[in-house]
Structure formats: C-alpha cells, structure tokens
Tab-separated table of C-alpha atoms in Angstrom:
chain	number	residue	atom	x	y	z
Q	1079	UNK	CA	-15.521	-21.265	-11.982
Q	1080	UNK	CA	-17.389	-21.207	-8.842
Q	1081	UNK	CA	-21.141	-20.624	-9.287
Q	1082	UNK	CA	-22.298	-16.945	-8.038
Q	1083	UNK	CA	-23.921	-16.431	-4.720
Q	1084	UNK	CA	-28.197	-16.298	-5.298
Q	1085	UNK	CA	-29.859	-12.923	-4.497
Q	1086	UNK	CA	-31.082	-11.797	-2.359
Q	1087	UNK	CA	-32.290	-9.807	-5.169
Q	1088	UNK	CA	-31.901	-10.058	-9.496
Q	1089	UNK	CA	-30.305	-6.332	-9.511
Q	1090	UNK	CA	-27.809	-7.832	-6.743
Q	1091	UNK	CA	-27.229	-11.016	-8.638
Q	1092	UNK	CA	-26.352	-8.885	-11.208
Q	1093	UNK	CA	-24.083	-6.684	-9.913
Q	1094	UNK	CA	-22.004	-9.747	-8.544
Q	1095	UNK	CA	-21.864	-11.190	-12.037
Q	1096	UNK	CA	-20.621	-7.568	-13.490
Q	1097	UNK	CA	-18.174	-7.397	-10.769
Q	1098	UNK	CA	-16.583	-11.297	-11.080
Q	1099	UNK	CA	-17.029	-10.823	-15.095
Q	1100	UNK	CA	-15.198	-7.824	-15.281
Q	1101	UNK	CA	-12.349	-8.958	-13.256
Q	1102	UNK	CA	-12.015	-11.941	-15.336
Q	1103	UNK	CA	-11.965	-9.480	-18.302
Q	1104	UNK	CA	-9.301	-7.089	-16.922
Q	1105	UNK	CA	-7.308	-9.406	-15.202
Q	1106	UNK	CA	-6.899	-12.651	-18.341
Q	1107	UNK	CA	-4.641	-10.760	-19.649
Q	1108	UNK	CA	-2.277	-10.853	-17.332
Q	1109	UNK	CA	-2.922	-13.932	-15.233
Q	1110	UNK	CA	0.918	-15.561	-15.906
Q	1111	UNK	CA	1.912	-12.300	-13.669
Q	1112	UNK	CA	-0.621	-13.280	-10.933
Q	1113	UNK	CA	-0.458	-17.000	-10.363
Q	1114	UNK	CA	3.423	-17.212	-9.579
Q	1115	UNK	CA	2.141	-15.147	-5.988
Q	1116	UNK	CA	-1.154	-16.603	-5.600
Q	1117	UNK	CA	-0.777	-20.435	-4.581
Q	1118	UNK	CA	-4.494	-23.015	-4.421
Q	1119	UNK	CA	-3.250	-22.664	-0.988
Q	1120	UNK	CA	-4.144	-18.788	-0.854
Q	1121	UNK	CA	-6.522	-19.143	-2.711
Q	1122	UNK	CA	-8.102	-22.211	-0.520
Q	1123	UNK	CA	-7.552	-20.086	2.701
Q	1124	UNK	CA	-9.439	-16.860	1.057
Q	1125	UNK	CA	-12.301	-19.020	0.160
Q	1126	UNK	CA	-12.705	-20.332	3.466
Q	1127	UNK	CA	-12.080	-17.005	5.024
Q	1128	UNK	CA	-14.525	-14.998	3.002
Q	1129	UNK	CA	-17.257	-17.595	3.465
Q	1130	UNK	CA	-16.809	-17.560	7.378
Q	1131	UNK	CA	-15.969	-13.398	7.575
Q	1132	UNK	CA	-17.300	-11.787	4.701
Q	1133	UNK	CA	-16.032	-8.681	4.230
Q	1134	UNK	CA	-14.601	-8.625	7.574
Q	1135	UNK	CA	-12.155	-11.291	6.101
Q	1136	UNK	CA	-8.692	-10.611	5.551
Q	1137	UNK	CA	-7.367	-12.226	2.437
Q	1138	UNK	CA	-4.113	-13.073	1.089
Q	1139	UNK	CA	-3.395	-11.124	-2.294
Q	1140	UNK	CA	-0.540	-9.890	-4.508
Q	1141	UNK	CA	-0.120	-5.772	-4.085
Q	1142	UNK	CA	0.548	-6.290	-7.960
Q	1143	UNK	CA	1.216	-8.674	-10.942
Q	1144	UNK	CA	4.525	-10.386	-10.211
Q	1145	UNK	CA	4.786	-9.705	-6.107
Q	1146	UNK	CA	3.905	-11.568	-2.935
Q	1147	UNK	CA	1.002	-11.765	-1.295
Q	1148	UNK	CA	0.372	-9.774	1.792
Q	1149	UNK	CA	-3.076	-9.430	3.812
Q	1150	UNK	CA	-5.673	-7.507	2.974
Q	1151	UNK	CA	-9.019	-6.801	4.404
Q	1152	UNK	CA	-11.787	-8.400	2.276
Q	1153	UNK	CA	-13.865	-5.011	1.725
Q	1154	UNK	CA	-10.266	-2.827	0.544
Q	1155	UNK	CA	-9.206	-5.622	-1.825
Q	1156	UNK	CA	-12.936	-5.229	-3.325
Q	1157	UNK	CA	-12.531	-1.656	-3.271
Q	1158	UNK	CA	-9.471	-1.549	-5.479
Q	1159	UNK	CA	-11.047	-3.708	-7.729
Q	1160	UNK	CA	-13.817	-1.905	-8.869
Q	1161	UNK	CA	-11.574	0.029	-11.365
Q	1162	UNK	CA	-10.395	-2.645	-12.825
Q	1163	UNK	CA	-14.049	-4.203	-12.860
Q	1164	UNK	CA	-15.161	-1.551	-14.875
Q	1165	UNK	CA	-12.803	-1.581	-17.423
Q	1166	UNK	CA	-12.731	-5.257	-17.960
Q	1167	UNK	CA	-16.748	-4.505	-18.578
Q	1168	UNK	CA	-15.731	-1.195	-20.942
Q	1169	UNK	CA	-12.904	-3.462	-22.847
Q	1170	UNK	CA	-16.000	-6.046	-23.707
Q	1171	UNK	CA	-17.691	-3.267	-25.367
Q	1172	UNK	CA	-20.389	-2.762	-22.029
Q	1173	UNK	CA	-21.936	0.857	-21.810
Q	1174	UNK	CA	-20.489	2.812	-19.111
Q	1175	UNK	CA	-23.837	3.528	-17.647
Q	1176	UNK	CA	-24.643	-0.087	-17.457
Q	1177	UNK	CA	-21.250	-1.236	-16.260
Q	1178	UNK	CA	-21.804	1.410	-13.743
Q	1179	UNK	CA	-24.990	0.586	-12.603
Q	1180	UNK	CA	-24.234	-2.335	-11.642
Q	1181	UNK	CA	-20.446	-1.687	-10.047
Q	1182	UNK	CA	-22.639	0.925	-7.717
Q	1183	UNK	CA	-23.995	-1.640	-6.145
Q	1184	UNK	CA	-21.120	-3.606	-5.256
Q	1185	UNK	CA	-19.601	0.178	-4.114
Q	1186	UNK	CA	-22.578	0.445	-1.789
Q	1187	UNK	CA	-22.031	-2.641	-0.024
Q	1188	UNK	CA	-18.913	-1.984	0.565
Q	1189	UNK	CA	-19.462	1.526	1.767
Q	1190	UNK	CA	-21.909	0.609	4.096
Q	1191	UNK	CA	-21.002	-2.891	4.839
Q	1192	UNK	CA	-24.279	-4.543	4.502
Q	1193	UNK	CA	-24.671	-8.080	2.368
Q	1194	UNK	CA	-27.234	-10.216	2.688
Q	1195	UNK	CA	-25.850	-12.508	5.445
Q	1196	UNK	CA	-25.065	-9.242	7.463
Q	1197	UNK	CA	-28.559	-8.239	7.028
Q	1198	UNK	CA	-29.930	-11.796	7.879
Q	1199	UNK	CA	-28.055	-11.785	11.128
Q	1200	UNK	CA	-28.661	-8.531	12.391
Q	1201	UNK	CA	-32.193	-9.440	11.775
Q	1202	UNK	CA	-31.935	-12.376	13.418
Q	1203	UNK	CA	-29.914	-10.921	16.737
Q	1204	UNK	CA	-33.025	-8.335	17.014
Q	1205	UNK	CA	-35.241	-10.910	16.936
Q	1206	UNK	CA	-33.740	-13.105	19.749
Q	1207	UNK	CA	-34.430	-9.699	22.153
Q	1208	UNK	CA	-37.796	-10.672	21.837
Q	1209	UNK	CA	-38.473	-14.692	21.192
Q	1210	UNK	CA	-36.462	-17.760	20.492
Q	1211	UNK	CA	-34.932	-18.683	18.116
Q	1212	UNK	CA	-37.097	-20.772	16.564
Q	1213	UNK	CA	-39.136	-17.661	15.728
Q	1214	UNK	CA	-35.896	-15.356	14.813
Q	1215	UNK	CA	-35.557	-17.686	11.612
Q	1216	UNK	CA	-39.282	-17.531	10.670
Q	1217	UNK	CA	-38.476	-13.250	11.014
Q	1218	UNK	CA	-35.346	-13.303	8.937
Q	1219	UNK	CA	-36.770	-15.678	6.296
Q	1220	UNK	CA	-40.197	-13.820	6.312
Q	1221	UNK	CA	-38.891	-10.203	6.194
Q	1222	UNK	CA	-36.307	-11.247	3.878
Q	1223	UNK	CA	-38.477	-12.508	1.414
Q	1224	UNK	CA	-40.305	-9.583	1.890
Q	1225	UNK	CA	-37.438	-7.484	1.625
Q	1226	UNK	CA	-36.115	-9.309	-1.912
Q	1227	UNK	CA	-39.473	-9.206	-3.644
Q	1228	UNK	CA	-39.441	-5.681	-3.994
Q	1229	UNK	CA	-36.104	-5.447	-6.425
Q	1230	UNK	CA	-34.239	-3.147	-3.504
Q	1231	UNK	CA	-30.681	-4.116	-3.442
Q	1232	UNK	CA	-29.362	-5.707	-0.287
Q	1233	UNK	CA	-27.211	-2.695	0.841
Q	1234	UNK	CA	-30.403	-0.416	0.830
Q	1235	UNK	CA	-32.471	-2.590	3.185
Q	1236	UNK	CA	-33.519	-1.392	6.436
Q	1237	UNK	CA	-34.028	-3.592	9.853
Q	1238	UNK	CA	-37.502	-4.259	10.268
C-alpha cells in the first residue's frame, strides 16, 4: 500500500486514513469485480495524474464492478466515494459520528477545492506580487507552519 500523504495537519492526516481505510473496507469484498477493468496501467496513469493535477485530475475508473473504465474528474470520483467510505468504516464497527467526522473533512475539500498543495501555491503566487521567489518559499513554509500548528484542517485555511 502506498504510504499516506503527511499533514498538513493530524485531523487531516486522519481524515485521509478514514477515507483510504474505508474504501479498502467496502470495496475487499468485491475486488475480483474491479480488477478485470482496472489495469497497473490505469492505475499507473491515475497515480501520475493525481500527483501532477490533484483534484483537477481526470482519472480512469470503472462506473461499476465488472465495467470499463471511463474518465472521471479526480474530485467526482472522490465524491462518490464517500458513501462507500463510510460504510466500509460502519461495517468495521466505527461510530458514525467518528466515521463522520472525519469523512467531513475529505467532503470539505472537495467542496471547496482547497488541499494543501492548492493552498501552498496560491500562497506562493501572492507572494511573487510582491518579492522573489526566494522569499515566496520562506512565506509558504512560514505561514504554513503557522497555519498547521493550530489543528485547522487544510480546507478551512485562509490566504494570509
């Protein structure tokens, strides 16, 4: 399994590990129905996608156990997957609240379309209006620290 993105902030981290656990949870079940449409080659080209478009990526994924792949954007595929998310969590014996709690999170990323690397380069872009770009990086890493220390999650924070 590939290791979980860091932070920015613990209540983040956690809501990505809800999110990828749940999945795992719903979906196990029914993997032999997924793999047949979802070659390493998808999945190698999703991977690569995601990293370089976030959810502006548009990913390769099976409408449903058993079919062909089509393209999706990144944030939509996430969107439909919250359900199943959550009751991967539920099936596990997780409290709703908790699952829930967490899943928000995820659900307000998505809404607004902030993560973490959007954050860090709009932060950065303001910057450069102002100085180089030496001193955009000290900004972003400065006002991101800032920013994680306080336990907000990523989709609440502000520019600065």
């Amino acid at each position: 399994m590939r290791s979980l993105p860091s932070g920015p902030t613990v209540r983040d981290m956690m809501a990505n590990a809800a999110f990828l656990v749940g999945l795992v949870l719903a979906i196990a079940p029914e993997i032999e129905g997924w793999l047949p449409g979802l070659t390493f080659g998808h999945a190698r080209r999703n991977f690569y996608s995601a990293a370089r478009r976030g959810l502006a990526a548009e990913l390769l994924w099976p409408a449903a156990a058993g079919e062909r792949v089509r393209a999706i954007g990144a944030r939509e595929l996430a969107e439909r997957l919250l359900p199943f998310a959550r009751a991967g969590l539920l099936s596990a014996g997780v409290d709703a609240e908790d699952a829930d709690r967490h899943l928000d999170l995820i659900a307000g990323r998505l809404t607004i379309g902030q993560t973490g690397s959007v954050w860090q380069r709009r932060v950065f872009e303001d910057a450069l209006r102002t100085t180089d770009a030496d001193e955009a990086g000290r900004v972003v890493a400065r006002t991101y620290g800032d920013a994680s220390a306080d336990g907000t999650p990523v989709h609440e924070w502000g520019r600065p």
